[in-house]
Amino acid sequence: MNGDTDVASNPSVDRAHTNDNGTGPAGDIFLSQVIQALEVVHDSRSSNDSRKQASIELEAAKSVGEAPYHGYSLASDKAQPPVVRHYGLSLLEHAIRHQWNEYSDEQSAALRNWVVHLAPQINSQDPAYLRNKTAQLWVEVAERSWAAEWMDMDELLMELWAGTLVQKEFVLSILETLSEEIFNREDPLANLRGPTLSKACVDIFTPAAVLAEHFPSREKHNNVRSGDEGWLARLGDFLSWCTDNDYQGNEQIRLCALQCLAALRAVMCWAIPKAIAAAGCVTHLVKSLAASNVNIQMAAIEALHALYSRSHFHDDEFLALVCPMYQAETAALLNRLYEWSIVDISDIDDSRYLLSKKLSEMVSNLANFIEQKPQLVPEDSDLPNFLQLLLRILRSQSLVVSIPILNTWATLLSSDTIGDSDAVSPLIGSLLETCSQRLLRYEALPEDSVDPTFLFLNEDIDTIPERHAFLGNYRRYCVQVVETIVKRMPFDAMYHILGQVDQMLETLYEGQIPFQAQTCTKNSIPVLRVDAHFTVVDAALKGYVKWVSAHGSSPQQDEQQRNAMETNLENWCQHLLSREFEDPLLRRNIIKLLVEFSAKALSNRHGFALKVLEHILMTKMTEDPNLPAYSEAVKELQTTCGHELQRLGLRFADYFVNIYGQLEPRVNQILSEGAIDDRQRLSLITFLFIITHRATTLDRQLQISRLEGFLTPIKQSWQTPELSRSLASFSGFCDLLDISRIQNYLASGRVHEVEDWSSYRLDVEGQAIQAELTGRFEQLPLRPTKAFLGQSTDKLKKVSTPYHIACSLWHDTIPIILPNLLQFISHAHAFHNPATWNKLPEELQAITSRVLTDRFWQAGISTGSKDEFYAKVSGTKSTLEGFASSIRGTVRLVRETCYSILFCMSRLHEHFYGFKELPGPLAHALFADSHALSSHQMSVLLNMARYLIEDCPTRLRSHFLPPVMATMFIQIDNKVSSEWEQILRRNQSSSEGDDLTNEMKDESILRQLTYTSVNTVAGFLSPSRPVATHADPEAKSDGSNSPSDTSNTMREFVLSSPTILEPLILFCTHALGMHDSRCCGLITRVLSSIIPEFAGNTPIASEIREFISTEVLKACITSLHEPYFVDLQKDLAQLIATIFRLYSPKTDTPRQILLSLPGITEEKVSQMAQKFAQASNQRQQRGLILELLEGLRGVSISEQGRIKRDVKKERSAMQERYMKVDEPVKYKGEVSPDLGGVADMFGA
């Protein structure tokens, strides 16, 4: 077998790159030492020290000048043990990967010829790892010289192909790896020679006839191919040969079939579709599906999945590659294959189950093409049978198998052509039934549930956050399917769904214990069933409303049908109103659904709205202190009643205001009865406020008079001298909440000596103080102010009359509230600062620190479920732990209620931002002590601050934002950076006795804070954000301020404000080194987007450019060196390349930073810079950077061979996507921040 040179006949060339002749005593000694060291490493009797020393010697041997020749000698010597030959291959690999660029053309040719000469020597006796390593070396050489110095590679492959089955398998391995490296992976070397290598790959795989048709003007003088057939056709024919022969009895044939399928899979995503069709690949792959070997079937599915993962085919390609899969024979085969792959949860066959998952994904991709080109599907296709397959897979007990098809059904049903077709109509009932069943909240089932779907879910998804995200996505698709079906056939579908609900409610407690307050739980089976069916009804309502808005092609007939439907819906709701349930959670769900009907489908039925209102007002349930779970459910019912009252008020304000004279006395009567708490009282009063404020028919003077009557008590409460005096100092703030009395109680009880606070019961005095603490907060003006401000601004357009009324109402009140409001925030933050308590006795300081430590539940980390955590919190209310929870909970209520008030004020724009003295005091109040907040508390603050910043009118930014944003980013940097330093120090010094659960919680919460911070930066600097939204009163109604207009964007403002920009970029620099890959990846993209902004010649640009060229570049290189960031090397390299490309013409700093690195010489940097200037795309640029920094790049632990990957637990890209929560970009004014608590994971 010949390459460019005959290795055997030209030994001088073999050693052209060595400094001595490599033979004789010196060479023998080298080989002897290597073999001896390998024996030590692989001998189980060797000591750790001797094994370590031998490993060092073996690693050092790779750098010896003669090493490549010795490597070839060892690898080609069949007398040597496999481990010795493998080490010989590693010597060649080191030379190829790390020294290739230093060799002359003659030396490189010698290396290439050694590798080529090793190939025909392989045989079936060689271990697989030796054959694979040799194939990998072939690819390494090909990446560096194929289609340049090495032109006959395809001819050499053809010579090997004519050999044994082992050699065929070897060729297939080369073809697969080459394809993967060039097209599918982020390989630095392939990036550098990408155009040349990809062109060569297309040349050798594509049949000559297709190549000539596709590229008629292609140059032929640099021909790299051998023969006209092309590898696609060879692979297809060989695959058929394998499946026609004894692949079951002959292991080598089976291995060849699998390797052939792997090569085809690697090629399917990039090969010319006409070439795939010409080679008959689909026919060959479908034939492999029928093989009686699960591994071959799986490999064939993966190859088909790769083909149908392509996003688009032209019409002729669609007919040739996709439509054959819809034929009767193929559809029947797919049905049989799926039926065979179904497994039982009690006896899972991993291979079959994995095949079932992959088949579902492939069929999903295949079905999606129907929606793209339904008119091209041939009439002789067996679509009914294919759609039956989709339904069968959808109904799989495994939701992971089912979800790709569920997503596909949501897509198909949205198509008019498919959704209304005769093939789909018979399946509608089954689709509705399946989606209704699957809307059950499986995550709420008890751990001992034997439901097969629940068990499959636990088998497939280990972590609770991923399980919740997955189920959220699954439910979203189910809702989409139901909504689409109802929109298409509103009457039949809606009546069917409501009938199912009636049947469910009639049999709700069959087989269940009737409700008892003592056993009340939010996850009882009846509650879960009602929740699932009501979710279906809610989805159906959305579909019905969309049908009404579209109103069909016959408006008069549609109107008659709509009226009849509304009458039937109202009757159904009346019947639901008449049902009585003792479970407060069921009553809560019914009220929510009734208001949903009233606000959507029955929005013209005012009489029904009044009945729902009366039902809510009459709903009364009493808490029982002895039954905490039942009491909590009653509280949820009361909260829901208040919220739904407000929804009704917003929707039917004009109707209710006409009967205001009847409603007000009724509300006053309820208030006077005294059987409700402060929250319920406030909900009733704000209901009257809402219908007065939002009414459009009320006399304006009377309207303003009534509204001012609601706000007068609030204004007076903020103006009391006592409140101002108390808030003038931190001690006064503590007196407001009775903190001094609390401290005395804790000190007198010597609670610092108590280990388990949750088992220490409160005495009568402690319970009285606890109740007084709650009462003290209710006496503050915070909650009423938040409620009325929120209702004054919620869901209002800035041009609406209610908005202008709100501005008028609050204009004079805001300056009265703000001074004391900022004091509340300052003191609430200072409460968490240890420096505030440093004058207390040591034992009281220890108590205070413990009181301020939050209890929280963290998904996937905490032991027990979230419900168990809340039950524990409720159960310890009358203990010392519950007492501490009440203290920090009250302070948190103060803090977060103030945040909400600030946010609501910001919705009034100039009436808030227009105060010239506000920015400095606001920045101080928000951030002076923010470093003392916990990571989660800081996240809540940042979310609120982001809305404050984004809502600032454009013309007031320069005055209002710099002090706020600069202070915010300084504190973000200090907080996040210091917390990460603590985490890293703790990880380095951790020991076996450490509390890993709490450490994992802390790190998880810190990651959330880091993401919030990074996302805030990304939001401000996003180049794609609109210039102004409806939150900005200066947004032009004529559309002239369009998203493409780059003037006055937040990005431009930040980049032109040095006061803000400097701490922001400093935080970004530090974020590059934080061990959170999601955040680091986002920051690299943010920095890449702003680097071009500082390529100019202004003083600010010059200063920022030098900082980026120094500190940011250093941070990038440092992270590139760390194994943790190995998956981000592409992003980091691209950032380095961007800095080098844009800033090198302006400053020599990037070059000097590179030269300061170990092993980086002036020559290497100059060569890189020369190639860099000629690089035509970003992929080549980052490839050059990665090549230059090759010796400094980190290597992942799995790449080092320290972790064996669990194939069973590996997930496809589609599965990963379904286990993530979609995070749509939200612009200012779209949604109010959720500041009403500490999310679901905190229990105070």
Coordinates of C-alpha atoms in Angstrom, one line a residue, residues 763-1124:
D763 CA -44.9 29.7 76.4
V764 CA -47.9 32.0 76.7
E765 CA -45.8 35.2 76.6
G766 CA -44.0 34.0 73.5
Q767 CA -47.3 33.3 71.7
A768 CA -48.6 36.7 72.7
I769 CA -45.5 38.4 71.4
Q770 CA -45.8 36.4 68.2
A771 CA -49.4 37.5 67.7
E772 CA -48.5 41.1 68.5
L773 CA -45.7 41.1 65.9
T774 CA -48.3 40.2 63.2
G775 CA -50.6 42.9 64.5
R776 CA -47.8 45.5 64.4
F777 CA -47.2 44.9 60.7
E778 CA -51.0 45.2 59.9
Q779 CA -50.9 48.6 61.7
L780 CA -48.4 49.9 59.2
P781 CA -49.6 51.7 56.1
L782 CA -47.7 49.4 53.7
R783 CA -50.2 46.8 52.7
P784 CA -53.1 49.2 52.0
T785 CA -50.8 51.4 50.0
K786 CA -49.5 48.5 47.9
A787 CA -53.1 47.3 47.3
F788 CA -54.5 50.6 46.1
L789 CA -51.5 51.6 44.1
G790 CA -51.5 48.2 42.4
Q791 CA -55.1 48.4 41.5
S792 CA -54.6 52.0 40.3
T793 CA -52.0 51.0 37.7
D794 CA -52.5 47.3 36.9
K795 CA -53.2 46.4 33.2
L796 CA -53.7 50.0 32.1
K797 CA -52.6 51.5 28.9
K798 CA -50.9 54.9 29.4
V799 CA -53.3 56.6 27.1
S800 CA -56.4 55.4 28.9
T801 CA -58.7 57.5 31.1
P802 CA -58.2 55.4 34.2
Y803 CA -54.5 55.8 33.9
H804 CA -54.7 59.6 33.8
I805 CA -57.1 59.5 36.8
A806 CA -54.6 57.4 38.7
C807 CA -51.8 59.9 37.9
S808 CA -54.0 62.7 39.2
L809 CA -55.0 60.8 42.3
W810 CA -51.4 59.9 43.4
H811 CA -49.5 62.9 42.2
D812 CA -49.6 64.7 45.5
T813 CA -49.5 61.6 47.6
I814 CA -46.3 60.1 46.2
P815 CA -44.0 62.8 47.7
I816 CA -45.7 62.3 51.0
I817 CA -45.0 58.5 51.0
L818 CA -41.5 58.4 49.5
P819 CA -39.3 59.7 52.4
N820 CA -40.7 57.3 55.0
L821 CA -40.9 54.5 52.4
L822 CA -37.2 54.8 51.7
Q823 CA -36.5 54.7 55.4
F824 CA -38.5 51.5 55.7
I825 CA -36.4 49.9 53.0
S826 CA -33.1 51.1 54.5
H827 CA -34.0 49.8 58.0
A828 CA -35.3 46.5 56.6
H829 CA -32.0 45.9 54.8
A830 CA -29.9 47.0 57.8
F831 CA -31.8 44.5 59.8
H832 CA -29.8 41.8 58.0
N833 CA -26.4 43.5 58.5
P834 CA -24.4 42.0 61.4
A835 CA -22.8 45.4 61.9
T836 CA -26.2 46.7 63.0
W837 CA -26.2 44.3 66.0
N838 CA -22.5 44.5 67.0
K839 CA -23.3 46.4 70.2
L840 CA -25.5 43.6 71.5
P841 CA -24.1 41.0 73.9
E842 CA -22.5 38.1 72.2
E843 CA -25.3 35.7 73.1
L844 CA -27.9 38.1 71.6
Q845 CA -25.7 38.5 68.4
A846 CA -25.7 34.7 68.0
I847 CA -29.5 34.6 68.5
T848 CA -30.0 37.4 66.0
S849 CA -27.8 35.6 63.4
R850 CA -29.8 32.4 63.8
V851 CA -33.2 34.3 63.7
L852 CA -32.1 35.8 60.3
T853 CA -31.2 32.5 58.8
D854 CA -34.0 31.5 56.3
R855 CA -35.5 28.0 56.2
F856 CA -36.1 27.1 52.6
W857 CA -36.9 24.1 50.4
Q858 CA -34.8 23.6 47.3
A859 CA -35.9 21.3 44.6
G860 CA -33.6 18.4 44.0
I861 CA -31.5 19.1 47.1
S862 CA -33.7 19.3 50.2
T863 CA -34.8 16.0 51.7
G864 CA -38.5 15.4 51.4
S865 CA -41.1 17.0 49.2
K866 CA -42.1 20.7 49.1
D867 CA -45.4 19.8 50.7
E868 CA -43.6 18.0 53.5
F869 CA -41.5 21.1 54.0
Y870 CA -44.5 23.4 54.3
A871 CA -46.2 20.9 56.6
K872 CA -43.1 21.1 58.8
V873 CA -43.2 24.9 58.7
S874 CA -46.9 24.9 59.7
G875 CA -46.3 22.3 62.4
T876 CA -43.6 24.4 64.1
K877 CA -45.5 27.7 64.2
S878 CA -45.9 27.6 68.0
T879 CA -42.2 26.6 68.6
L880 CA -39.1 28.7 68.9
E881 CA -38.4 28.1 65.2
G882 CA -41.8 29.3 64.3
F883 CA -41.2 32.4 66.5
A884 CA -38.0 33.1 64.6
S885 CA -39.8 32.6 61.3
S886 CA -42.4 35.2 62.3
I887 CA -39.7 37.7 63.0
R888 CA -37.9 37.4 59.7
G889 CA -41.1 36.9 57.9
T890 CA -42.4 40.2 59.2
V891 CA -39.2 42.0 58.1
R892 CA -39.4 40.3 54.7
L893 CA -43.0 41.5 54.4
V894 CA -41.9 45.0 55.1
R895 CA -39.1 44.8 52.6
E896 CA -41.0 43.2 49.7
T897 CA -44.1 45.3 50.2
C898 CA -42.0 48.4 49.9
Y899 CA -40.5 47.0 46.7
S900 CA -44.0 46.5 45.3
I901 CA -45.0 50.0 46.2
L902 CA -41.9 51.4 44.4
F903 CA -42.7 49.3 41.4
C904 CA -46.3 50.6 41.3
M905 CA -45.1 54.2 41.6
S906 CA -42.8 53.7 38.7
R907 CA -45.8 52.9 36.5
L908 CA -46.9 56.5 37.0
H909 CA -43.7 57.7 35.2
E910 CA -43.1 61.4 35.6
H911 CA -45.1 61.5 38.8
F912 CA -42.4 59.3 40.3
Y913 CA -39.2 59.7 38.2
G914 CA -39.7 63.5 38.0
F915 CA -38.5 64.2 41.5
K916 CA -35.0 65.6 41.2
E917 CA -33.9 64.7 44.7
L918 CA -34.9 61.0 44.4
P919 CA -32.1 59.1 42.7
G920 CA -29.4 59.5 45.3
P921 CA -31.6 58.6 48.4
L922 CA -33.3 55.8 46.4
A923 CA -29.9 54.2 45.4
H924 CA -28.8 54.5 49.1
A925 CA -31.9 53.0 50.4
L926 CA -31.9 50.1 48.0
F927 CA -28.2 49.2 48.0
A928 CA -26.3 50.6 51.0
D929 CA -26.9 47.4 53.0
S930 CA -27.9 45.1 50.2
H931 CA -24.7 43.1 50.5
A932 CA -26.1 41.8 53.8
L933 CA -29.1 40.3 52.2
S934 CA -29.1 36.6 51.4
S935 CA -28.6 35.5 47.8
H936 CA -32.3 34.9 47.3
Q937 CA -33.3 38.2 48.9
M938 CA -30.8 40.0 46.6
S939 CA -32.4 38.3 43.6
V940 CA -35.8 39.7 44.6
L941 CA -34.2 43.2 45.0
L942 CA -32.6 43.0 41.6
N943 CA -35.8 41.9 39.8
M944 CA -37.6 45.0 41.3
A945 CA -34.7 47.3 40.5
R946 CA -34.6 46.1 36.9
Y947 CA -38.2 47.1 36.4
L948 CA -37.5 50.5 38.0
I949 CA -34.7 51.1 35.6
E950 CA -36.5 49.9 32.5
D951 CA -39.6 52.0 33.2
C952 CA -37.6 55.2 33.4
P953 CA -38.7 57.6 30.7
T954 CA -36.0 58.3 28.1
R955 CA -35.7 62.0 28.7
L956 CA -35.1 61.4 32.5
R957 CA -32.6 58.6 32.2
S958 CA -29.5 60.8 32.4
H959 CA -30.6 62.3 35.7
F960 CA -32.3 59.3 37.3
L961 CA -30.4 56.2 36.3
P962 CA -26.6 56.8 36.8
P963 CA -26.6 56.8 40.6
V964 CA -29.0 53.9 40.8
M965 CA -27.4 51.7 38.2
A966 CA -23.8 52.4 39.2
T967 CA -24.5 51.6 42.9
M968 CA -26.5 48.5 41.8
F969 CA -23.7 47.0 39.7
I970 CA -21.0 47.8 42.4
Q971 CA -23.1 45.9 44.9
I972 CA -23.9 43.1 42.5
D973 CA -20.2 42.6 41.8
N974 CA -19.3 42.7 45.5
K975 CA -22.0 40.3 46.5
V976 CA -21.8 37.7 43.8
S977 CA -18.0 37.7 43.6
S978 CA -17.5 37.3 47.3
E979 CA -20.2 34.6 47.5
W980 CA -18.4 32.6 44.7
E981 CA -15.1 33.0 46.5
Q982 CA -16.6 31.6 49.6
I983 CA -18.1 28.7 47.7
L984 CA -14.8 27.8 46.0
R985 CA -12.8 28.1 49.3
R986 CA -15.3 25.9 51.0
N987 CA -15.2 23.3 48.3
Q988 CA -11.4 23.2 48.4
S989 CA -11.4 22.7 52.2
S990 CA -14.5 20.5 52.5
S991 CA -14.3 17.4 54.6
E992 CA -16.4 14.3 55.1
G993 CA -18.3 15.7 58.1
D994 CA -19.5 18.8 56.3
D995 CA -23.3 19.5 55.9
L996 CA -23.4 19.0 52.2
T997 CA -27.2 19.5 51.9
N998 CA -26.9 23.1 53.2
E999 CA -23.8 23.7 51.0
M1000 CA -25.7 22.5 47.9
K1001 CA -28.6 24.8 48.8
D1002 CA -26.4 27.8 49.2
E1003 CA -24.7 27.1 45.9
S1004 CA -28.0 26.6 44.1
I1005 CA -29.4 29.9 45.4
L1006 CA -26.1 31.6 44.4
R1007 CA -26.4 30.3 40.9
Q1008 CA -29.9 31.8 40.7
L1009 CA -28.6 35.1 41.9
T1010 CA -25.8 34.9 39.4
Y1011 CA -28.2 34.2 36.6
T1012 CA -30.5 37.0 37.7
S1013 CA -27.5 39.4 37.7
V1014 CA -26.1 38.3 34.4
N1015 CA -29.6 38.3 32.8
T1016 CA -30.1 41.9 34.0
V1017 CA -26.9 42.9 32.3
A1018 CA -27.9 41.1 29.1
G1019 CA -31.3 42.8 29.2
F1020 CA -29.8 46.2 29.4
L1021 CA -27.3 45.6 26.7
S1022 CA -29.3 43.5 24.2
P1023 CA -29.0 45.1 20.7
S1024 CA -32.3 43.6 19.7
R1025 CA -34.5 45.3 22.3
P1026 CA -37.2 47.7 21.1
V1027 CA -36.4 51.4 21.5
A1028 CA -39.6 52.1 23.6
T1029 CA -42.5 50.0 24.8
H1030 CA -45.9 50.9 25.9
A1031 CA -44.4 51.5 29.3
D1032 CA -42.7 54.6 28.0
P1033 CA -45.2 57.5 27.5
E1034 CA -42.8 58.9 25.0
A1035 CA -43.2 56.0 22.6
K1036 CA -44.6 57.4 19.4
S1037 CA -48.0 56.2 18.5
D1038 CA -47.3 56.6 14.8
G1039 CA -44.8 53.7 14.9
S1040 CA -41.9 56.0 14.0
N1041 CA -40.0 54.7 17.0
S1042 CA -39.7 51.3 15.6
P1043 CA -37.4 48.5 16.9
S1044 CA -35.0 49.1 14.0
D1045 CA -34.5 52.7 15.2
T1046 CA -31.3 52.6 17.3
S1047 CA -31.7 56.0 18.9
N1048 CA -32.3 56.3 22.6
T1049 CA -32.0 52.6 23.4
M1050 CA -31.1 51.5 26.9
R1051 CA -28.0 49.9 25.4
E1052 CA -26.8 53.1 23.9
F1053 CA -27.4 55.0 27.2
V1054 CA -25.5 52.5 29.3
L1055 CA -22.6 52.3 26.8
S1056 CA -22.3 56.1 26.8
S1057 CA -22.4 56.5 30.6
P1058 CA -18.9 55.8 32.1
T1059 CA -20.4 55.9 35.6
I1060 CA -22.6 52.9 34.9
L1061 CA -20.3 51.2 32.4
E1062 CA -17.2 50.8 34.5
P1063 CA -18.8 48.7 37.4
L1064 CA -20.9 46.8 34.8
I1065 CA -17.9 45.6 32.8
L1066 CA -16.0 44.9 36.0
F1067 CA -18.8 42.5 37.0
C1068 CA -18.8 40.9 33.6
T1069 CA -15.1 40.3 33.9
H1070 CA -15.5 38.6 37.2
A1071 CA -18.5 36.6 35.9
L1072 CA -16.3 35.0 33.3
G1073 CA -14.6 33.0 36.1
M1074 CA -17.7 32.1 38.1
H1075 CA -18.4 28.3 38.0
D1076 CA -21.7 28.6 36.3
S1077 CA -21.6 27.6 32.7
R1078 CA -25.0 29.1 31.8
C1079 CA -24.0 32.5 33.2
C1080 CA -20.5 32.4 31.8
G1081 CA -21.8 31.6 28.3
L1082 CA -24.3 34.4 28.4
I1083 CA -21.6 36.9 29.6
T1084 CA -19.3 35.9 26.8
R1085 CA -22.0 36.7 24.3
V1086 CA -22.8 40.0 26.0
L1087 CA -19.2 41.1 25.9
S1088 CA -18.8 40.0 22.3
S1089 CA -21.7 42.2 21.4
I1090 CA -20.3 45.4 23.1
I1091 CA -16.6 45.0 22.1
P1092 CA -17.2 46.6 18.7
E1093 CA -18.6 49.7 20.4
F1094 CA -15.1 50.6 21.8
A1095 CA -13.1 50.3 18.6
G1096 CA -13.3 54.0 18.0
N1097 CA -10.9 56.8 19.0
T1098 CA -12.8 58.6 21.8
P1099 CA -11.2 58.8 25.3
I1100 CA -13.9 56.6 26.8
A1101 CA -13.4 54.0 24.1
S1102 CA -9.7 54.0 24.5
E1103 CA -9.9 53.5 28.3
I1104 CA -12.5 50.7 28.0
R1105 CA -10.6 49.1 25.2
E1106 CA -7.5 48.9 27.3
F1107 CA -9.4 47.3 30.2
I1108 CA -11.0 44.7 27.9
S1109 CA -7.6 44.0 26.2
T1110 CA -6.1 43.4 29.6
E1111 CA -8.5 42.2 32.3
V1112 CA -11.2 40.7 30.2
L1113 CA -8.7 38.9 27.9
K1114 CA -6.9 37.5 31.0
A1115 CA -10.2 36.3 32.5
C1116 CA -11.0 34.6 29.2
I1117 CA -7.7 32.8 29.0
T1118 CA -7.9 31.8 32.7
S1119 CA -11.3 30.2 32.2
L1120 CA -10.2 28.6 28.9
H1121 CA -7.5 26.9 31.0
E1122 CA -9.9 25.5 33.6
P1123 CA -11.4 22.1 33.0
Y1124 CA -14.8 23.3 34.4

